[in-house]
PDB file of C-alpha atoms and ligand atoms in Angstrom:
ATOM      1  CA  MET A   1     -31.977   6.602  -1.295  1.00 73.00           C
ATOM      2  CA  LYS A   2     -34.103   8.036  -4.161  1.00 86.00           C
ATOM      3  CA  TYR A   3     -32.249   9.455  -7.158  1.00 96.00           C
ATOM      4  CA  SER A   4     -33.594  11.283 -10.210  1.00 96.00           C
ATOM      5  CA  SER A   5     -31.115   9.858 -12.727  1.00 97.00           C
ATOM      6  CA  LEU A   6     -29.781   6.729 -11.036  1.00 98.00           C
ATOM      7  CA  ARG A   7     -31.264   3.619  -9.505  1.00 98.00           C
ATOM      8  CA  PHE A   8     -29.492   1.595  -6.834  1.00 98.00           C
ATOM      9  CA  GLN A   9     -30.794  -1.853  -6.004  1.00 97.00           C
ATOM     10  CA  ARG A  10     -29.378  -4.314  -3.551  1.00 97.00           C
ATOM     11  CA  ARG A  11     -29.160  -8.008  -4.403  1.00 96.00           C
ATOM     12  CA  GLY A  12     -27.654  -9.547  -1.280  1.00 96.00           C
ATOM     13  CA  ALA A  13     -23.961  -8.642  -1.186  1.00 97.00           C
ATOM     14  CA  ILE A  14     -24.161  -7.002  -4.636  1.00 98.00           C
ATOM     15  CA  GLY A  15     -25.333  -3.465  -5.393  1.00 98.00           C
ATOM     16  CA  VAL A  16     -26.650  -2.820  -8.892  1.00 98.00           C
ATOM     17  CA  LEU A  17     -26.259   0.802  -9.943  1.00 98.00           C
ATOM     18  CA  LEU A  18     -28.117   1.900 -13.076  1.00 98.00           C
ATOM     19  CA  LEU A  19     -27.436   5.119 -15.014  1.00 98.00           C
ATOM     20  CA  ASN A  20     -31.070   5.915 -15.604  1.00 98.00           C
ATOM     21  CA  ARG A  21     -31.430   8.766 -18.071  1.00 98.00           C
ATOM     22  CA  PRO A  22     -31.960   6.804 -21.261  1.00 98.00           C
ATOM     23  CA  GLN A  23     -33.855   9.594 -23.041  1.00 98.00           C
ATOM     24  CA  LYS A  24     -30.553  11.559 -23.038  1.00 98.00           C
ATOM     25  CA  ARG A  25     -28.429   8.433 -23.566  1.00 98.00           C
ATOM     26  CA  ASN A  26     -27.324   8.631 -19.913  1.00 98.00           C
ATOM     27  CA  ALA A  27     -25.402  11.852 -20.651  1.00 98.00           C
ATOM     28  CA  LEU A  28     -23.804  12.993 -17.399  1.00 98.00           C
ATOM     29  CA  ASN A  29     -25.185  16.281 -16.137  1.00 97.00           C
ATOM     30  CA  ASP A  30     -24.308  17.965 -12.838  1.00 96.00           C
ATOM     31  CA  ILE A  31     -27.170  16.288 -10.978  1.00 97.00           C
ATOM     32  CA  MET A  32     -26.084  12.862 -12.124  1.00 98.00           C
ATOM     33  CA  ILE A  33     -22.472  13.443 -11.061  1.00 98.00           C
ATOM     34  CA  GLU A  34     -23.682  14.669  -7.670  1.00 97.00           C
ATOM     35  CA  GLU A  35     -25.962  11.650  -7.321  1.00 98.00           C
ATOM     36  CA  LEU A  36     -23.125   9.286  -8.284  1.00 98.00           C
ATOM     37  CA  GLY A  37     -21.015  10.841  -5.523  1.00 97.00           C
ATOM     38  CA  ASP A  38     -23.836  10.469  -2.972  1.00 97.00           C
ATOM     39  CA  CYS A  39     -24.510   6.917  -4.068  1.00 97.00           C
ATOM     40  CA  VAL A  40     -20.904   5.692  -3.739  1.00 96.00           C
ATOM     41  CA  ALA A  41     -20.613   7.440  -0.376  1.00 96.00           C
ATOM     42  CA  SER A  42     -23.678   5.659   0.984  1.00 96.00           C
ATOM     43  CA  ILE A  43     -23.255   2.081  -0.215  1.00 96.00           C
ATOM     44  CA  PRO A  44     -24.886  -0.070   2.488  1.00 96.00           C
ATOM     45  CA  ALA A  45     -22.496  -1.895   4.831  1.00 95.00           C
ATOM     46  CA  GLY A  46     -23.353  -5.435   3.642  1.00 96.00           C
ATOM     47  CA  VAL A  47     -22.709  -4.630  -0.037  1.00 98.00           C
ATOM     48  CA  ARG A  48     -19.298  -5.992  -1.095  1.00 98.00           C
ATOM     49  CA  ALA A  49     -19.246  -5.254  -4.839  1.00 98.00           C
ATOM     50  CA  VAL A  50     -21.195  -3.033  -7.226  1.00 98.00           C
ATOM     51  CA  VAL A  51     -22.267  -3.578 -10.839  1.00 98.00           C
ATOM     52  CA  LEU A  52     -22.640  -0.364 -12.842  1.00 98.00           C
ATOM     53  CA  HIS A  53     -24.686  -0.396 -16.045  1.00 98.00           C
ATOM     54  CA  GLY A  54     -26.775   1.897 -18.236  1.00 98.00           C
ATOM     55  CA  ALA A  55     -30.479   2.009 -19.121  1.00 98.00           C
ATOM     56  CA  GLY A  56     -31.619   2.032 -22.752  1.00 98.00           C
ATOM     57  CA  GLU A  57     -29.545   1.552 -25.887  1.00 98.00           C
ATOM     58  CA  HIS A  58     -26.245   2.959 -24.607  1.00 98.00           C
ATOM     59  CA  PHE A  59     -24.042   2.852 -21.524  1.00 98.00           C
ATOM     60  CA  CYS A  60     -23.303   6.583 -21.534  1.00 98.00           C
ATOM     61  CA  ALA A  61     -23.009   9.458 -24.059  1.00 98.00           C
ATOM     62  CA  GLY A  62     -20.525  11.392 -21.910  1.00 98.00           C
ATOM     63  CA  LEU A  63     -20.804  14.914 -20.648  1.00 96.00           C
ATOM     64  CA  ASP A  64     -24.219  16.531 -21.053  1.00 96.00           C
ATOM     65  CA  LEU A  65     -23.181  19.011 -23.723  1.00 93.00           C
ATOM     66  CA  SER A  66     -26.161  21.282 -23.037  1.00 91.00           C
ATOM     67  CA  GLU A  67     -24.534  22.261 -19.719  1.00 88.00           C
ATOM     68  CA  LEU A  68     -21.178  23.227 -21.217  1.00 80.00           C
ATOM     69  CA  THR A  69     -22.098  26.276 -23.205  1.00 76.00           C
ATOM     70  CA  GLY A  70     -21.923  29.098 -20.625  1.00 82.00           C
ATOM     71  CA  ARG A  71     -18.860  28.213 -18.505  1.00 88.00           C
ATOM     72  CA  SER A  72     -15.783  30.392 -17.951  1.00 92.00           C
ATOM     73  CA  ALA A  73     -12.298  28.817 -17.744  1.00 93.00           C
ATOM     74  CA  ALA A  74     -12.425  28.810 -13.944  1.00 95.00           C
ATOM     75  CA  GLU A  75     -15.905  27.276 -13.915  1.00 94.00           C
ATOM     76  CA  GLY A  76     -14.798  24.654 -16.417  1.00 93.00           C
ATOM     77  CA  MET A  77     -11.862  23.718 -14.191  1.00 96.00           C
ATOM     78  CA  GLU A  78     -14.087  23.519 -11.125  1.00 96.00           C
ATOM     79  CA  HIS A  79     -16.528  21.323 -13.029  1.00 96.00           C
ATOM     80  CA  SER A  80     -13.737  18.968 -14.099  1.00 97.00           C
ATOM     81  CA  ARG A  81     -12.444  18.766 -10.520  1.00 98.00           C
ATOM     82  CA  LYS A  82     -15.933  17.765  -9.360  1.00 98.00           C
ATOM     83  CA  TRP A  83     -15.874  14.812 -11.762  1.00 98.00           C
ATOM     84  CA  HIS A  84     -12.377  13.887 -10.547  1.00 98.00           C
ATOM     85  CA  HIS A  85     -13.532  13.949  -6.938  1.00 98.00           C
ATOM     86  CA  VAL A  86     -16.546  11.705  -7.562  1.00 98.00           C
ATOM     87  CA  PHE A  87     -14.659   9.297  -9.855  1.00 98.00           C
ATOM     88  CA  ASP A  88     -11.768   9.029  -7.357  1.00 98.00           C
ATOM     89  CA  ARG A  89     -14.269   8.203  -4.638  1.00 97.00           C
ATOM     90  CA  MET A  90     -15.546   5.401  -6.835  1.00 98.00           C
ATOM     91  CA  GLN A  91     -12.114   4.060  -7.812  1.00 98.00           C
ATOM     92  CA  PHE A  92     -10.701   4.280  -4.284  1.00 97.00           C
ATOM     93  CA  GLY A  93     -13.945   3.617  -2.438  1.00 96.00           C
ATOM     94  CA  ARG A  94     -14.958   0.755  -0.204  1.00 96.00           C
ATOM     95  CA  VAL A  95     -16.150  -1.739  -2.817  1.00 97.00           C
ATOM     96  CA  PRO A  96     -14.964  -2.829  -6.270  1.00 98.00           C
ATOM     97  CA  VAL A  97     -17.082  -1.786  -9.259  1.00 98.00           C
ATOM     98  CA  VAL A  98     -17.774  -3.966 -12.306  1.00 99.00           C
ATOM     99  CA  ALA A  99     -18.928  -1.863 -15.268  1.00 99.00           C
ATOM    100  CA  VAL A 100     -21.187  -3.524 -17.823  1.00 99.00           C
ATOM    101  CA  LEU A 101     -20.882  -1.701 -21.146  1.00 99.00           C
ATOM    102  CA  HIS A 102     -23.153  -1.663 -24.156  1.00 98.00           C
ATOM    103  CA  GLY A 103     -23.831   0.687 -27.070  1.00 98.00           C
ATOM    104  CA  ALA A 104     -22.011   4.012 -26.842  1.00 98.00           C
ATOM    105  CA  VAL A 105     -19.262   4.342 -24.247  1.00 98.00           C
ATOM    106  CA  VAL A 106     -18.071   7.760 -25.327  1.00 98.00           C
ATOM    107  CA  GLY A 107     -16.366  10.817 -23.881  1.00 98.00           C
ATOM    108  CA  GLY A 108     -17.177  11.058 -20.194  1.00 98.00           C
ATOM    109  CA  GLY A 109     -18.866   7.658 -20.537  1.00 98.00           C
ATOM    110  CA  LEU A 110     -15.475   6.118 -21.282  1.00 98.00           C
ATOM    111  CA  GLU A 111     -14.002   8.146 -18.429  1.00 98.00           C
ATOM    112  CA  LEU A 112     -16.606   6.688 -16.074  1.00 98.00           C
ATOM    113  CA  ALA A 113     -16.086   3.170 -17.424  1.00 98.00           C
ATOM    114  CA  SER A 114     -12.327   3.483 -16.930  1.00 98.00           C
ATOM    115  CA  VAL A 115     -12.898   4.151 -13.211  1.00 98.00           C
ATOM    116  CA  ALA A 116     -14.352   0.658 -12.741  1.00 98.00           C
ATOM    117  CA  HIS A 117     -12.195  -2.189 -11.485  1.00 98.00           C
ATOM    118  CA  ILE A 118     -13.429  -4.615 -14.160  1.00 98.00           C
ATOM    119  CA  ARG A 119     -15.125  -3.883 -17.507  1.00 98.00           C
ATOM    120  CA  VAL A 120     -17.470  -6.310 -19.259  1.00 99.00           C
ATOM    121  CA  ALA A 121     -18.547  -5.285 -22.772  1.00 99.00           C
ATOM    122  CA  GLU A 122     -21.492  -6.598 -24.725  1.00 98.00           C
ATOM    123  CA  ALA A 123     -21.179  -7.238 -28.461  1.00 98.00           C
ATOM    124  CA  GLY A 124     -21.998  -3.991 -30.279  1.00 98.00           C
ATOM    125  CA  THR A 125     -20.337  -1.726 -27.694  1.00 98.00           C
ATOM    126  CA  PHE A 126     -18.348   1.141 -29.215  1.00 98.00           C
ATOM    127  CA  TYR A 127     -15.797   3.485 -27.708  1.00 98.00           C
ATOM    128  CA  ALA A 128     -14.859   7.027 -28.713  1.00 98.00           C
ATOM    129  CA  LEU A 129     -13.498  10.269 -27.321  1.00 98.00           C
ATOM    130  CA  PRO A 130     -15.445  12.839 -29.385  1.00 97.00           C
ATOM    131  CA  GLU A 131     -14.002  15.678 -27.290  1.00 95.00           C
ATOM    132  CA  GLY A 132     -11.468  16.092 -30.115  1.00 93.00           C
ATOM    133  CA  GLN A 133     -14.300  16.763 -32.573  1.00 93.00           C
ATOM    134  CA  ARG A 134     -16.252  18.965 -30.151  1.00 92.00           C
ATOM    135  CA  GLY A 135     -13.272  21.320 -29.759  1.00 93.00           C
ATOM    136  CA  ILE A 136     -12.681  20.496 -26.101  1.00 94.00           C
ATOM    137  CA  PHE A 137     -10.419  18.243 -24.043  1.00 96.00           C
ATOM    138  CA  VAL A 138     -11.226  15.400 -21.686  1.00 97.00           C
ATOM    139  CA  GLY A 139     -11.958  16.504 -18.114  1.00 97.00           C
ATOM    140  CA  GLY A 140     -13.191  13.459 -16.243  1.00 98.00           C
ATOM    141  CA  GLY A 141      -9.863  11.709 -15.760  1.00 98.00           C
ATOM    142  CA  ALA A 142      -9.400  10.128 -19.215  1.00 98.00           C
ATOM    143  CA  SER A 143      -5.878  11.452 -19.708  1.00 98.00           C
ATOM    144  CA  VAL A 144      -4.815   9.601 -16.558  1.00 98.00           C
ATOM    145  CA  ARG A 145      -6.935   6.434 -16.689  1.00 98.00           C
ATOM    146  CA  VAL A 146      -7.367   5.690 -20.416  1.00 98.00           C
ATOM    147  CA  PRO A 147      -3.606   5.596 -21.244  1.00 98.00           C
ATOM    148  CA  ARG A 148      -3.205   3.120 -18.385  1.00 97.00           C
ATOM    149  CA  LEU A 149      -5.647   0.836 -20.195  1.00 98.00           C
ATOM    150  CA  ILE A 150      -4.718   1.290 -23.868  1.00 98.00           C
ATOM    151  CA  GLY A 151      -1.626   3.557 -23.984  1.00 98.00           C
ATOM    152  CA  ALA A 152      -1.318   7.283 -24.693  1.00 98.00           C
ATOM    153  CA  ALA A 153      -0.747   6.701 -28.439  1.00 98.00           C
ATOM    154  CA  ARG A 154      -4.133   5.015 -28.909  1.00 98.00           C
ATOM    155  CA  MET A 155      -5.897   7.643 -26.841  1.00 98.00           C
ATOM    156  CA  ALA A 156      -4.264  10.448 -28.855  1.00 98.00           C
ATOM    157  CA  ASP A 157      -5.333   8.707 -32.099  1.00 98.00           C
ATOM    158  CA  MET A 158      -8.929   8.488 -30.831  1.00 98.00           C
ATOM    159  CA  MET A 159      -8.959  12.211 -30.074  1.00 98.00           C
ATOM    160  CA  PHE A 160      -6.959  13.460 -33.086  1.00 97.00           C
ATOM    161  CA  THR A 161      -8.964  11.495 -35.653  1.00 97.00           C
ATOM    162  CA  GLY A 162     -12.294  10.631 -34.039  1.00 97.00           C
ATOM    163  CA  ARG A 163     -11.423   6.935 -34.309  1.00 98.00           C
ATOM    164  CA  VAL A 164     -14.107   4.651 -32.919  1.00 98.00           C
ATOM    165  CA  TYR A 165     -13.127   1.302 -31.432  1.00 98.00           C
ATOM    166  CA  SER A 166     -15.467  -1.673 -31.696  1.00 98.00           C
ATOM    167  CA  ALA A 167     -16.236  -4.068 -28.841  1.00 98.00           C
ATOM    168  CA  GLU A 168     -13.742  -6.564 -30.300  1.00 98.00           C
ATOM    169  CA  GLU A 169     -11.042  -3.885 -30.570  1.00 98.00           C
ATOM    170  CA  GLY A 170     -11.857  -2.760 -27.048  1.00 98.00           C
ATOM    171  CA  LEU A 171     -11.174  -6.301 -25.826  1.00 98.00           C
ATOM    172  CA  ALA A 172      -7.951  -6.610 -27.829  1.00 98.00           C
ATOM    173  CA  THR A 173      -6.608  -3.238 -26.673  1.00 98.00           C
ATOM    174  CA  GLY A 174      -7.551  -3.715 -23.024  1.00 98.00           C
ATOM    175  CA  ILE A 175     -10.521  -1.382 -22.542  1.00 98.00           C
ATOM    176  CA  SER A 176     -12.624  -4.356 -21.475  1.00 98.00           C
ATOM    177  CA  THR A 177     -11.381  -7.687 -20.174  1.00 98.00           C
ATOM    178  CA  TYR A 178     -14.599  -9.549 -21.040  1.00 98.00           C
ATOM    179  CA  LEU A 179     -16.740  -9.560 -24.181  1.00 98.00           C
ATOM    180  CA  VAL A 180     -20.138 -11.253 -24.001  1.00 98.00           C
ATOM    181  CA  PRO A 181     -23.120 -11.519 -26.374  1.00 98.00           C
ATOM    182  CA  ALA A 182     -25.584  -8.610 -26.475  1.00 98.00           C
ATOM    183  CA  GLY A 183     -27.987  -8.740 -23.553  1.00 98.00           C
ATOM    184  CA  LYS A 184     -25.745 -10.991 -21.428  1.00 98.00           C
ATOM    185  CA  GLY A 185     -23.615  -8.288 -19.786  1.00 98.00           C
ATOM    186  CA  LEU A 186     -25.579  -7.772 -16.592  1.00 98.00           C
ATOM    187  CA  ALA A 187     -25.653 -11.491 -15.788  1.00 98.00           C
ATOM    188  CA  LYS A 188     -21.890 -11.701 -16.386  1.00 98.00           C
ATOM    189  CA  GLY A 189     -21.321  -8.570 -14.294  1.00 98.00           C
ATOM    190  CA  ILE A 190     -23.325 -10.012 -11.399  1.00 98.00           C
ATOM    191  CA  GLU A 191     -21.491 -13.331 -11.680  1.00 98.00           C
ATOM    192  CA  LEU A 192     -18.118 -11.534 -11.472  1.00 98.00           C
ATOM    193  CA  ALA A 193     -19.278  -9.236  -8.672  1.00 98.00           C
ATOM    194  CA  SER A 194     -20.449 -12.288  -6.684  1.00 98.00           C
ATOM    195  CA  ARG A 195     -16.996 -13.830  -7.019  1.00 98.00           C
ATOM    196  CA  ILE A 196     -15.390 -10.563  -5.893  1.00 98.00           C
ATOM    197  CA  ALA A 197     -17.787 -10.363  -2.937  1.00 98.00           C
ATOM    198  CA  GLY A 198     -16.643 -13.841  -1.891  1.00 97.00           C
ATOM    199  CA  ASN A 199     -12.971 -12.798  -1.632  1.00 97.00           C
ATOM    200  CA  ALA A 200     -11.229 -12.025   1.638  1.00 97.00           C
ATOM    201  CA  PRO A 201     -11.702  -8.303   2.388  1.00 96.00           C
ATOM    202  CA  ALA A 202      -7.925  -7.759   2.688  1.00 97.00           C
ATOM    203  CA  THR A 203      -7.400  -9.110  -0.843  1.00 98.00           C
ATOM    204  CA  ASN A 204     -10.034  -6.786  -2.311  1.00 98.00           C
ATOM    205  CA  PHE A 205      -8.565  -3.886  -0.346  1.00 98.00           C
ATOM    206  CA  ALA A 206      -5.095  -4.635  -1.704  1.00 98.00           C
ATOM    207  CA  LEU A 207      -6.376  -4.864  -5.280  1.00 98.00           C
ATOM    208  CA  MET A 208      -8.305  -1.577  -5.036  1.00 98.00           C
ATOM    209  CA  HIS A 209      -5.934   0.540  -2.968  1.00 98.00           C
ATOM    210  CA  ALA A 210      -2.434  -0.935  -3.099  1.00 98.00           C
ATOM    211  CA  LEU A 211      -2.083  -2.392  -6.614  1.00 98.00           C
ATOM    212  CA  PRO A 212      -2.801   0.808  -8.608  1.00 97.00           C
ATOM    213  CA  ARG A 213      -0.386   2.770  -6.386  1.00 97.00           C
ATOM    214  CA  ILE A 214       2.301   0.088  -6.561  1.00 98.00           C
ATOM    215  CA  ALA A 215       1.967   0.018 -10.339  1.00 96.00           C
ATOM    216  CA  GLU A 216       2.884   3.738 -10.386  1.00 96.00           C
ATOM    217  CA  LEU A 217       5.999   3.324  -8.227  1.00 98.00           C
ATOM    218  CA  GLY A 218       9.596   2.559  -9.115  1.00 98.00           C
ATOM    219  CA  GLN A 219      10.784  -1.017  -8.559  1.00 98.00           C
ATOM    220  CA  ASP A 220      12.359  -0.510  -5.115  1.00 98.00           C
ATOM    221  CA  ALA A 221       9.451   1.267  -3.468  1.00 98.00           C
ATOM    222  CA  GLY A 222       6.934  -0.908  -5.338  1.00 98.00           C
ATOM    223  CA  LEU A 223       8.440  -4.157  -4.118  1.00 98.00           C
ATOM    224  CA  LEU A 224       8.637  -2.865  -0.575  1.00 98.00           C
ATOM    225  CA  MET A 225       4.984  -1.797  -0.609  1.00 98.00           C
ATOM    226  CA  GLU A 226       4.040  -5.176  -2.080  1.00 98.00           C
ATOM    227  CA  SER A 227       5.842  -6.941   0.783  1.00 98.00           C
ATOM    228  CA  MET A 228       4.025  -4.831   3.355  1.00 98.00           C
ATOM    229  CA  MET A 229       0.627  -5.518   1.763  1.00 98.00           C
ATOM    230  CA  ALA A 230       1.487  -9.225   1.423  1.00 97.00           C
ATOM    231  CA  GLY A 231       2.440  -9.404   5.101  1.00 98.00           C
ATOM    232  CA  ILE A 232      -0.791  -7.758   6.210  1.00 97.00           C
ATOM    233  CA  ALA A 233      -3.030  -9.859   3.953  1.00 97.00           C
ATOM    234  CA  GLN A 234      -1.505 -13.230   4.902  1.00 96.00           C
ATOM    235  CA  SER A 235      -1.720 -12.412   8.630  1.00 96.00           C
ATOM    236  CA  GLU A 236      -5.531 -12.106   8.529  1.00 96.00           C
ATOM    237  CA  PRO A 237      -7.413 -15.057  10.154  1.00 95.00           C
ATOM    238  CA  GLU A 238      -9.475 -15.320   6.971  1.00 95.00           C
ATOM    239  CA  ALA A 239      -6.311 -15.956   4.929  1.00 95.00           C
ATOM    240  CA  LYS A 240      -5.152 -18.625   7.404  1.00 96.00           C
ATOM    241  CA  ARG A 241      -8.566 -20.297   7.213  1.00 96.00           C
ATOM    242  CA  ARG A 242      -8.600 -20.257   3.408  1.00 95.00           C
ATOM    243  CA  MET A 243      -5.118 -21.771   3.193  1.00 95.00           C
ATOM    244  CA  GLN A 244      -6.087 -24.520   5.651  1.00 96.00           C
ATOM    245  CA  ASP A 245      -9.225 -25.192   3.592  1.00 95.00           C
ATOM    246  CA  PHE A 246      -7.030 -25.868   0.576  1.00 95.00           C
ATOM    247  CA  LEU A 247      -4.531 -28.011   2.472  1.00 95.00           C
ATOM    248  CA  GLN A 248      -7.387 -30.045   4.025  1.00 96.00           C
ATOM    249  CA  LYS A 249      -8.901 -30.484   0.524  1.00 96.00           C
ATOM    250  CA  ARG A 250     -12.013 -28.450   1.385  1.00 96.00           C
ATOM    251  CA  ALA A 251     -11.323 -25.738  -1.219  1.00 95.00           C
ATOM    252  CA  GLY A 252     -11.428 -26.011  -5.010  1.00 93.00           C
ATOM    253  CA  LYS A 253      -8.327 -26.432  -7.167  1.00 94.00           C
ATOM    254  CA  VAL A 254      -7.472 -24.055  -9.984  1.00 94.00           C
ATOM    255  CA  LYS A 255      -9.041 -25.475 -13.142  1.00 95.00           C
ATOM    256  CA  ARG A 256      -7.889 -25.144 -16.755  1.00 96.00           C
ATOM    257  CA  ALA A 257      -9.385 -22.194 -18.695  1.00 93.00           C
ATOM    258  CA  GLU A 258     -12.401 -23.220 -20.810  1.00 85.00           C
TER     259      GLU A 258
HETATM  260  C1  LIG B 301     -27.197  14.332 -25.465  1.00 69.69           C
HETATM  261  C2  LIG B 301     -25.900  13.777 -25.453  1.00 69.69           C
HETATM  262  C3  LIG B 301     -24.887  14.493 -24.768  1.00 69.69           C
HETATM  263  C4  LIG B 301     -27.169  12.448 -26.570  1.00 69.69           C
HETATM  264  N1  LIG B 301     -25.225  15.662 -24.182  1.00 69.69           N
HETATM  265  N2  LIG B 301     -27.465  15.487 -24.876  1.00 69.69           N
HETATM  266  N3  LIG B 301     -20.482  13.283 -25.959  1.00 69.69           N
HETATM  267  C5  LIG B 301     -20.687  13.235 -27.290  1.00 69.69           C
HETATM  268  O1  LIG B 301     -20.177  14.041 -28.048  1.00 69.69           O
HETATM  269  C6  LIG B 301     -21.607  12.159 -27.768  1.00 69.69           C
HETATM  270  C7  LIG B 301     -22.883  12.785 -28.266  1.00 69.69           C
HETATM  271  N4  LIG B 301     -23.944  11.796 -28.507  1.00 69.69           N
HETATM  272  C8  LIG B 301     -23.959  10.986 -29.600  1.00 69.69           C
HETATM  273  O2  LIG B 301     -23.043  10.912 -30.393  1.00 69.69           O
HETATM  274  C9  LIG B 301     -25.194  10.147 -29.752  1.00 69.69           C
HETATM  275  O3  LIG B 301     -26.243  10.758 -29.031  1.00 69.69           O
HETATM  276  C10 LIG B 301     -25.065   8.681 -29.280  1.00 69.69           C
HETATM  277  C11 LIG B 301     -24.136   7.913 -30.259  1.00 69.69           C
HETATM  278  C12 LIG B 301     -24.516   8.586 -27.871  1.00 69.69           C
HETATM  279  C13 LIG B 301     -26.448   8.012 -29.275  1.00 69.69           C
HETATM  280  O4  LIG B 301     -27.084   8.163 -30.549  1.00 69.69           O
HETATM  281  P1  LIG B 301     -28.676   7.946 -30.661  1.00 69.69           P
HETATM  282  O5  LIG B 301     -28.993   8.044 -32.124  1.00 69.69           O
HETATM  283  O6  LIG B 301     -29.062   6.700 -29.954  1.00 69.69           O
HETATM  284  O7  LIG B 301     -29.345   9.147 -29.834  1.00 69.69           O
HETATM  285  P2  LIG B 301     -29.546  10.695 -30.240  1.00 69.69           P
HETATM  286  O8  LIG B 301     -30.759  10.823 -31.111  1.00 69.69           O
HETATM  287  O9  LIG B 301     -28.283  11.262 -30.780  1.00 69.69           O
HETATM  288  O10 LIG B 301     -29.785  11.368 -28.827  1.00 69.69           O
HETATM  289  C14 LIG B 301     -30.993  11.211 -28.109  1.00 69.69           C
HETATM  290  C15 LIG B 301     -31.154  12.439 -27.235  1.00 69.69           C
HETATM  291  O11 LIG B 301     -30.077  12.482 -26.293  1.00 69.69           O
HETATM  292  C16 LIG B 301     -31.049  13.735 -28.015  1.00 69.69           C
HETATM  293  O12 LIG B 301     -31.870  14.697 -27.374  1.00 69.69           O
HETATM  294  P3  LIG B 301     -33.355  15.035 -27.907  1.00 69.69           P
HETATM  295  O13 LIG B 301     -33.857  16.046 -26.950  1.00 69.69           O
HETATM  296  O14 LIG B 301     -33.151  15.520 -29.308  1.00 69.69           O
HETATM  297  O15 LIG B 301     -34.109  13.721 -27.872  1.00 69.69           O
HETATM  298  C17 LIG B 301     -29.598  14.131 -27.868  1.00 69.69           C
HETATM  299  O16 LIG B 301     -29.373  15.527 -28.022  1.00 69.69           O
HETATM  300  C18 LIG B 301     -29.361  13.716 -26.423  1.00 69.69           C
HETATM  301  N5  LIG B 301     -27.957  13.491 -26.168  1.00 69.69           N
HETATM  302  N6  LIG B 301     -25.916  12.609 -26.144  1.00 69.69           N
HETATM  303  C19 LIG B 301     -26.485  16.135 -24.247  1.00 69.69           C
HETATM  304  N7  LIG B 301     -23.637  14.033 -24.664  1.00 69.69           N
HETATM  305  C20 LIG B 301     -15.780  15.843 -18.138  1.00 69.69           C
HETATM  306  S1  LIG B 301     -15.456  16.164 -19.717  1.00 69.69           S
HETATM  307  C21 LIG B 301     -16.203  14.961 -20.680  1.00 69.69           C
HETATM  308  C22 LIG B 301     -16.330  15.496 -22.054  1.00 69.69           C
HETATM  309  C23 LIG B 301     -17.267  14.705 -22.906  1.00 69.69           C
HETATM  310  O17 LIG B 301     -17.822  13.730 -22.487  1.00 69.69           O
HETATM  311  S2  LIG B 301     -17.455  15.320 -24.476  1.00 69.69           S
HETATM  312  C24 LIG B 301     -18.311  14.077 -25.319  1.00 69.69           C
HETATM  313  C25 LIG B 301     -19.788  14.306 -25.270  1.00 69.69           C
END
């Protein structure tokens, strides 16, 4: 599919999705949101993980502010719901997404990054929620997803004061779970996506669709849902094969962290 502000390339079982509007710092306008929705809905069948990254000096400058000026309250709400719909499709879609972050990851850019299942940041990445300074509120899911990464207190601080987190702080607080040297993010993202693509489909399904729901439940219902997912996953022939591979010494052991 041809997009005006995205590029999707297939590399075997990995899809590489580029935010491709570098002249506007990959600011998310309506077309781009629509294209993101189309793209996640039409990921080819053989693709088992996607790497999302940004062209130019920054991952994403957030909402395209030039489109905000003329909206009524109702239109603003509708616009926000469109973002929610597309981002939900990505979070609860068919394949896990690894976001590779560099430069500015701000406003709606952080909202988009927080949709991904894994975040890899390059040195020099910075995070902010300038909505507080622009006189608006987040609308692309940040108030739900960002507190789940860093806590509501840190998010409120970012918005009240305009605080900017560095790449190192982003790693320490849990925005990213990897920090790599500048220019090395895409390679790391592809490496991680390849590992994800090699997992049993039932495991990836459980991680994408069951884990985030279980994490929102109380203990009783959460443990029950975990047992149901565990029962389904272990009953798959692929799981039986993988366990036999280990027992027959055909599969690798867990190695110490480097
Ligand atoms: C934009 C946008 C944008 C850049 N909307 N046009 N987001 C923000 O408040 C962040 C605003 N952007 C910035 O702070 C900076 O642009 C960056 C730190 C991201 C990058 O700085 P820099 O020096 O590399 O680029 P620049 O010179 O500021 O911008 C280059 C061009 O991109 C310029 O346009 P030009 O025509 O003058 O070349 C900028 O106007 C344009 N540009 N960012 C529109 N965001 C669902 S609710 C979500 C709510 C939000 O996301 S609010 C936060 C919005």
